[in-house]
XYZ file of C-alpha atoms in Angstrom:
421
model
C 12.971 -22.964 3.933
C 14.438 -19.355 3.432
C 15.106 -18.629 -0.847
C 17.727 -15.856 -1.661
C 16.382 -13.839 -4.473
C 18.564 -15.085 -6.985
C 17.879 -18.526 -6.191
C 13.979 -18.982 -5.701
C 12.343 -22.465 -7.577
C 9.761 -21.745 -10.416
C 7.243 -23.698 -8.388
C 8.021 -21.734 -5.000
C 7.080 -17.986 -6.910
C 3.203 -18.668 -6.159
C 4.116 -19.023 -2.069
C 6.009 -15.795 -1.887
C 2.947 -12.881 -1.975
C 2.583 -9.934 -4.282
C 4.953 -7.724 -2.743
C 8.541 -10.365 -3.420
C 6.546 -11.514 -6.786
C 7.072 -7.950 -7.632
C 10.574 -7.454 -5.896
C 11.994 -10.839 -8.020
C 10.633 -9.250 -11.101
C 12.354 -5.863 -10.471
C 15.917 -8.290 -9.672
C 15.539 -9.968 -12.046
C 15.057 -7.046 -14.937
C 18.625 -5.636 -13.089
C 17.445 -2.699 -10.722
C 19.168 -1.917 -8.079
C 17.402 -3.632 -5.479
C 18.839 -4.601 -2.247
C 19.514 -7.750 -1.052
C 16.461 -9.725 0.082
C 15.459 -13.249 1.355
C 11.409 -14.953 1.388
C 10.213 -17.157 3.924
C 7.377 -18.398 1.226
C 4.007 -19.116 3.251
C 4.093 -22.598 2.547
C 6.731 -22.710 5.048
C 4.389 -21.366 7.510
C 1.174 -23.579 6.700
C 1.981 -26.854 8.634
C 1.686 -24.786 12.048
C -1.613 -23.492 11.299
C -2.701 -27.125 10.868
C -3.189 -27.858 14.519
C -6.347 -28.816 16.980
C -6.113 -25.404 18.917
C -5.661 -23.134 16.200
C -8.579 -25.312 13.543
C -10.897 -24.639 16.507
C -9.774 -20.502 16.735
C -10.491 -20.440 13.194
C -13.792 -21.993 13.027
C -14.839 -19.384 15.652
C -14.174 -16.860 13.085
C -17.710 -17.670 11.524
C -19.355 -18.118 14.524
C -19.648 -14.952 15.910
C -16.786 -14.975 18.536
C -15.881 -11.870 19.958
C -12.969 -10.130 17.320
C -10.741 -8.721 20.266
C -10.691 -12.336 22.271
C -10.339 -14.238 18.940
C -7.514 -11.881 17.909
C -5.525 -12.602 21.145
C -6.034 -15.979 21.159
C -4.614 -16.720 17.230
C -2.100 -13.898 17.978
C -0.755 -16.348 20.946
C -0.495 -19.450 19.185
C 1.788 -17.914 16.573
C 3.943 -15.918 19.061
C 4.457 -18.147 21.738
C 4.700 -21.464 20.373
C 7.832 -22.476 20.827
C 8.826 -24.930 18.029
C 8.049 -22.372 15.766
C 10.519 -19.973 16.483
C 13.030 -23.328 16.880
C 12.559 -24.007 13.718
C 13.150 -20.859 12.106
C 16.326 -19.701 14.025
C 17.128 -23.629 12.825
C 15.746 -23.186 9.299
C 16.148 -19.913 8.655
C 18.196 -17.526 10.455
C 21.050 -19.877 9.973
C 21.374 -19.392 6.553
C 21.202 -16.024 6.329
C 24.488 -13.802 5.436
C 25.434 -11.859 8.433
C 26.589 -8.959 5.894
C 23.267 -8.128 5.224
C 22.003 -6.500 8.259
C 20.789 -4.290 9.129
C 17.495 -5.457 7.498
C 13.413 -4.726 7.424
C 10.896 -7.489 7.918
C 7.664 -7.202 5.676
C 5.156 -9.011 4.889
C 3.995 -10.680 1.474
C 0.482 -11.330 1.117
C -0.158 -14.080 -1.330
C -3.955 -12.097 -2.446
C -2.198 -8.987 -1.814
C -3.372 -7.511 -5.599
C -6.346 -9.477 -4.875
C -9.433 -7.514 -7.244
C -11.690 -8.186 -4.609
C -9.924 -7.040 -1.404
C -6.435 -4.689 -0.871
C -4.411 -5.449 2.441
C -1.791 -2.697 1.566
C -1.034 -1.170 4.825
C -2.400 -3.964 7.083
C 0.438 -5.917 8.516
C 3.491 -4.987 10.525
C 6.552 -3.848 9.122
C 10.199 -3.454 11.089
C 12.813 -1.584 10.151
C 16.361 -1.320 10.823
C 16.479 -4.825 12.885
C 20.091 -5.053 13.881
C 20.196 -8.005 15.676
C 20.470 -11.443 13.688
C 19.539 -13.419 17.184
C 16.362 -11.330 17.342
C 15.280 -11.282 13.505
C 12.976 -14.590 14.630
C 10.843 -12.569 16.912
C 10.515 -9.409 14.382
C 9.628 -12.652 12.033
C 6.570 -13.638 14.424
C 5.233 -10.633 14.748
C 4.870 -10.055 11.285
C 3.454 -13.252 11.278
C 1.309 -12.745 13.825
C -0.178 -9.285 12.715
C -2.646 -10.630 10.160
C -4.768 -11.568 13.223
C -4.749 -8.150 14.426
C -7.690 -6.411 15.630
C -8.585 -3.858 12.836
C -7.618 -6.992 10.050
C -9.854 -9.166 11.485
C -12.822 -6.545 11.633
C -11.596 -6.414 7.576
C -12.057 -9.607 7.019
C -15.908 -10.166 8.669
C -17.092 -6.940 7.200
C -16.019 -8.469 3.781
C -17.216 -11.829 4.394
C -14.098 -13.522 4.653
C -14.860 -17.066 5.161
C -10.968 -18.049 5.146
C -9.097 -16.473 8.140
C -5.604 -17.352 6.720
C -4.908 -16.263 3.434
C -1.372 -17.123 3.686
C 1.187 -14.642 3.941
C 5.159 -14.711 3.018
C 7.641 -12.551 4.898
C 10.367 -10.754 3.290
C 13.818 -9.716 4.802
C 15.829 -7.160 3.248
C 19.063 -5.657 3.340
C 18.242 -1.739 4.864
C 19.855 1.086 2.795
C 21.587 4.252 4.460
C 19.537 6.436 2.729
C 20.619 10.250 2.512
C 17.881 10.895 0.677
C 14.384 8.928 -0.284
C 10.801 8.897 -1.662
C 7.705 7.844 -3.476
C 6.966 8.344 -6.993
C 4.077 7.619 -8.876
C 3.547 7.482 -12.731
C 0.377 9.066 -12.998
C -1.537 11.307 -10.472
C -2.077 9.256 -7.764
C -5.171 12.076 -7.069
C -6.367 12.377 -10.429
C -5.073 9.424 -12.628
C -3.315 11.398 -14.899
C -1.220 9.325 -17.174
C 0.630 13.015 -18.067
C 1.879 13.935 -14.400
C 4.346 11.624 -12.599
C 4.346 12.680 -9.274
C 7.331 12.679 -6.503
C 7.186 12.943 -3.385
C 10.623 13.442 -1.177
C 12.941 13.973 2.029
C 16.110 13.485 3.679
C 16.899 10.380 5.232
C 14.566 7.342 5.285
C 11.831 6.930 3.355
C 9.751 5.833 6.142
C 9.160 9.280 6.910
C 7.582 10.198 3.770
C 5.496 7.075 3.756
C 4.303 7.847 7.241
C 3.952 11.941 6.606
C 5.787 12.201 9.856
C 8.198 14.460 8.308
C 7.839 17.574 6.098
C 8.471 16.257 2.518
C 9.090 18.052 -1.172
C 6.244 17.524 -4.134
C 7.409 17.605 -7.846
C 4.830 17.392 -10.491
C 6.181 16.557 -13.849
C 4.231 17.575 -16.578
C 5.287 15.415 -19.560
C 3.427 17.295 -22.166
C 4.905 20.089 -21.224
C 8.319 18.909 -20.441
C 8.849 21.068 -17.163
C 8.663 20.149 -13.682
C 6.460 22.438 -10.385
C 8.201 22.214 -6.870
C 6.576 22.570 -3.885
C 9.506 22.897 -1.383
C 8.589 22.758 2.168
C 10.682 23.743 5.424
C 12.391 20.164 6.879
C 13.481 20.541 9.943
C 13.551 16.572 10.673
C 14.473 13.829 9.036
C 14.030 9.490 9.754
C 17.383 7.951 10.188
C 18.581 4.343 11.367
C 19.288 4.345 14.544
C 22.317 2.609 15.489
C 20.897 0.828 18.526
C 17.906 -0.743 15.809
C 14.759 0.920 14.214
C 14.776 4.715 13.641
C 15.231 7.946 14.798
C 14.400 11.431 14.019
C 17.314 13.913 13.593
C 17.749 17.621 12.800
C 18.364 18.774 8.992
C 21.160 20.866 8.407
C 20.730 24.655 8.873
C 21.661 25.370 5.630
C 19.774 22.059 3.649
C 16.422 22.950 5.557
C 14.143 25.243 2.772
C 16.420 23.634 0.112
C 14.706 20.981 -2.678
C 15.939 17.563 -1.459
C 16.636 16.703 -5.101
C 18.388 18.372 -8.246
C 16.654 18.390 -11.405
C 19.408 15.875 -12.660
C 18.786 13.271 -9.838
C 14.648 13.781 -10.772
C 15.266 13.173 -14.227
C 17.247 10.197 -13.427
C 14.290 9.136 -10.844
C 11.611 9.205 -13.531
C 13.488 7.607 -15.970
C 14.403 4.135 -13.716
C 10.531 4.457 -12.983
C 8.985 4.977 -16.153
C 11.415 1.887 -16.881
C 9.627 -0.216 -14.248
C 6.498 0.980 -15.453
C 6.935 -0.168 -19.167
C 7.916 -3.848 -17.365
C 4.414 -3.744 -14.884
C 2.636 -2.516 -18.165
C 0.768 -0.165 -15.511
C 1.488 3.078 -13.710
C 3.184 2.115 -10.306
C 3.299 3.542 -7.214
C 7.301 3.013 -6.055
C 9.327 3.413 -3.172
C 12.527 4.285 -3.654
C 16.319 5.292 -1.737
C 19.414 7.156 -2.581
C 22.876 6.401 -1.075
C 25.629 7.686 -2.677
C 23.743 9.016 -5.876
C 22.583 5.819 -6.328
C 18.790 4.976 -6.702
C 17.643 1.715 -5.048
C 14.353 0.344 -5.679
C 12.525 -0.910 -2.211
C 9.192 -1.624 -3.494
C 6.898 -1.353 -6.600
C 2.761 -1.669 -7.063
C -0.073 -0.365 -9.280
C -1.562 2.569 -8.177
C -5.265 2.655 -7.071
C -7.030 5.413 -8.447
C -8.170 4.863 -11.678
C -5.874 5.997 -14.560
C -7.192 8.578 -17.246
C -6.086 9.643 -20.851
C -5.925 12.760 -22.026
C -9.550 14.161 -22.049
C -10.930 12.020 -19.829
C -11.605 14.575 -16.653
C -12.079 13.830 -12.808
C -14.793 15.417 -11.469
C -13.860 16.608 -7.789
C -16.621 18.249 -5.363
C -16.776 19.081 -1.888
C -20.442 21.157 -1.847
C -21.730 17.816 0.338
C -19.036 16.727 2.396
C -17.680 19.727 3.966
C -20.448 19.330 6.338
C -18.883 16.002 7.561
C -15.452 17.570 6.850
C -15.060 20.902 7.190
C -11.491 21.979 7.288
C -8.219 20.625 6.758
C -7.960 16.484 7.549
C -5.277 14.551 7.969
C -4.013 11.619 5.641
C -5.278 9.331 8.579
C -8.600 10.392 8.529
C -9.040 10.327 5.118
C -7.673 6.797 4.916
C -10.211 5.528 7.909
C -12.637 7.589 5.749
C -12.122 6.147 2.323
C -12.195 2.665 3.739
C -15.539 3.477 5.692
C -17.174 4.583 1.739
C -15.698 1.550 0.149
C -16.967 -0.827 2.347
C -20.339 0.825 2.799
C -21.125 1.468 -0.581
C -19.965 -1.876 -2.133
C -22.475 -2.896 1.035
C -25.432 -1.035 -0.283
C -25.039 -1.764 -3.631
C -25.201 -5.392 -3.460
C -28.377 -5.142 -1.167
C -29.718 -2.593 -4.125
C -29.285 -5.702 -6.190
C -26.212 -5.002 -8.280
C -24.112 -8.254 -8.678
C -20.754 -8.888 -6.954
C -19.075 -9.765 -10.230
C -20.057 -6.332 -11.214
C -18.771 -5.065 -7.609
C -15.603 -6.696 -7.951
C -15.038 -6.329 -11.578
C -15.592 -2.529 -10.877
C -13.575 -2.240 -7.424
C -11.523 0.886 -8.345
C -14.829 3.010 -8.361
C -15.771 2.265 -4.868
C -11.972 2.441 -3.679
C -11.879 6.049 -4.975
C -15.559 7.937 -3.797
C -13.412 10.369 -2.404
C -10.337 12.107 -2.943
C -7.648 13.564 -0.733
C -6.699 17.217 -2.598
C -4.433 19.864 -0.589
C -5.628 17.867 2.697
C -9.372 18.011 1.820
C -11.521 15.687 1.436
C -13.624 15.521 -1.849
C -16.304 13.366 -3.610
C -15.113 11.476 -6.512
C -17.835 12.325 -9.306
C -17.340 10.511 -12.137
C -17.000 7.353 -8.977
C -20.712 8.580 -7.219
C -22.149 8.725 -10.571
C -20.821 5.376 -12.108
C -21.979 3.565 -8.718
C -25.763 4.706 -9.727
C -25.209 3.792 -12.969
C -25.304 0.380 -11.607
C -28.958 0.792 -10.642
C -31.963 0.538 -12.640
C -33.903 4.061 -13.938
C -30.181 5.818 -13.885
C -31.251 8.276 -15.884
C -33.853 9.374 -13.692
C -31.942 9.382 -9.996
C -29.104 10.940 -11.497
C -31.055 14.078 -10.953
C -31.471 13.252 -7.461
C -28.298 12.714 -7.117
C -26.961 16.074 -7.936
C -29.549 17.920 -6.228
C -28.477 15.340 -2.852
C -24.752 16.184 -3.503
C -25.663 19.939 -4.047
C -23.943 20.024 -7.638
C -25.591 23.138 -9.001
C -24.965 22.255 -12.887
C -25.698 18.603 -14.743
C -22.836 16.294 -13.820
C -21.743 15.281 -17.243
C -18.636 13.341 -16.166
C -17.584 10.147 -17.888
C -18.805 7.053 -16.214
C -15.522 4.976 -15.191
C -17.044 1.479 -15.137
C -15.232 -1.411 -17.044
C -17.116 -2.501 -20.516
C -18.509 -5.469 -19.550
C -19.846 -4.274 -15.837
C -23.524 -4.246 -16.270
């Protein structure tokens, strides 16, 4: 069954994944959101309960090869033809034909899972024109939790349970002149005083991506006053009218311009500071503009770990500008960050360090480095807290800095959560 936002059961909310739990609240609390539908994953469970796919599964543990194992799942769910029957039957039925065009995302259901983040991970399609092909977009969303690099994810965190269960969203696609990201504190630093925007003509996809040039605003709110960093955009990401996107040329005279006025910013961080107060966190939140409009496409707690006033981020590169020397690009760095996390959670539970303390304490090993004017940095206060962990602290810490070539006593504050031991 398909649920229109407006009209989802109680007991359906804990099928639909992090990403619509978060879209119904923002509906509900009267943003403008666009139109959207859930396929919950219940929906999807009863097909997973099948001889050939119980038997792909249980090869999961075994050892199986990742690439044949991810071909073989990947073919159940995409070729199996009462599945797609039964959601052109089920689903794209009921679906108003005034809402395309429309994107297809996924919902994970332990998508703010503590212990594991999946952000990024499955397949998203945008501008999908075609109602008669929305079931295929549909399976291969479905179908991309088995891909390659998720299922490496998975067996390098122990993942015992293949399927976690995952929801798909469709919703209505907005003819963005103008779009963005915005986050509520320093997405770098975890400033709580700097909301940060990020911004460009057209679709936001291309800010998301970095595939266009984009503007920064920093808005200091101690000091009441915003700092621009205006770049040259000579593209921008529009809907194509064939289905998905297209780049197109900016306007001669719109190309060293700022995409927004201060009076559109203002009204920006005010509907997010909103959505903040509701999350009781800082978010990070995608957003659209049609018509001087704002529309709200998504909304999720940032990852780096949020500071008050006082309560510095170390940053220091004397170490690892041997492995990266230069400017990197936001794909490296992400490959990068995921290869630390995963390593040094690793080590640290071999050191002896318990996994409720790893998990309770996963925004330290998310953030050992830092992506700053596209260099990559250690995280201090992160390095330092992760020793902490281990016995005689007080003793390696000066191994430490003379290992990460600080040249003065690192006396950072140690991020870890009270009760972490």
């Amino acid at each position: 069954m398909i649920y229109r936002f407006d009209s989802i059961p109680h007991n359906i909310i804990k099928h639909i994944g992090g990403k619509a739990s978060n879209l119904l609240r923002l509906s509900k609390s009267g943003f403008n959101v666009p139109d959207w539908y859930v396929i919950p994953a219940s929906y999807f469970e009863r097909y997973y309960e099948g001889s050939r796919m119980d038997n792909l599964k249980a090869q999961f543990n075994k050892g199986l090869k990742i690439d044949e194992l991810s071909r073989s799942l990947k073919g159940v769910i995409l070729h199996d033809g009462t599945l797609k029957e039964n959601i052109e039957r089920d689903i794209i039925r009921v679906i108003d034909e005034d809402i395309f065009p429309v994107s297809v995302r996924s919902s994970a259901l332990n998508e703010d899972s503590e212990a594991l983040s999946y952000a990024g991970q499955f397949s998203t399609f945008l501008n999908v024109t075609d109602k008669n092909s929305l079931s295929e977009y549909i399976l291969q969303c479905l179908a991309s939790q088995y891909d390659r690099r998720n299922m490496v994810y998975k067996r390098l965190n122990k993942q015992e349970k293949i399927f976690q269960g995952l929801a798909v969203i469709i919703q209505k696609m907005v003819s963005s002149q103008k779009s963005g990201i915005i986050f509520t504190a320093d997405p770098t630093t975890g400033d709580k005083n700097k909301i940060v925007i990020n911004g460009s003509y057209g679709q936001g996809e291309g800010v998301v991506s970095d595939s266009v040039k984009s503007d920064m605003y920093v808005y200091d709110k101690i000091e009441n006053k915003f700092e621009y960093r205006i770049e040259s955009k000579k593209e921008f990401v529009d809907l194509n009218e064939k289905g998905g996107l297209i780049k197109r040329s900016v306007a001669e005279d719109k190309i060293d311009q700022p995409v927004f006025t201060e009076v559109e910013l203002k009204e920006i961080i005010n509907t997010a500071s909103k959505i903040e107060d509701i999350f009781g966190t800082p978010q990070d939140i995608e957003f659209a503009m049609d018509k001087e409009k704002i529309y709200i496409l998504q909304a999720r707690s940032i990852t780096t770990e949020v500071t008050d006033e006082g309560d510095e981020l170390i940053w220091d590169n004397s170490n690892i500008v041997e492995s990266f020397s230069g400017p990197t690009t936001p794909l490296t760095f992400s490959f990068a960050n995921e290869a630390y996390s995963i390593i040094y959670r690793l080590m640290c539970l071999k050191l002896g360090v318990s996994k409720k303390t790893i998990d309770e304490n996963k925004m330290i090993y998310t953030n050992m480095i830092g992506f700053i004017n596209n260099r990559i940095y250690y995280s201090l206060n992160s390095w330092f807290t992760a020793l902490s962990f281990l016995p005689a602290y007080k003793y390696n810490k000066e191994f430490m800095e003379k290992m990460m070539g600080v040249k003065s006593e690192f006396k950072g504050k140690l991020i870890k959560k009270e009760n972490g031991t």
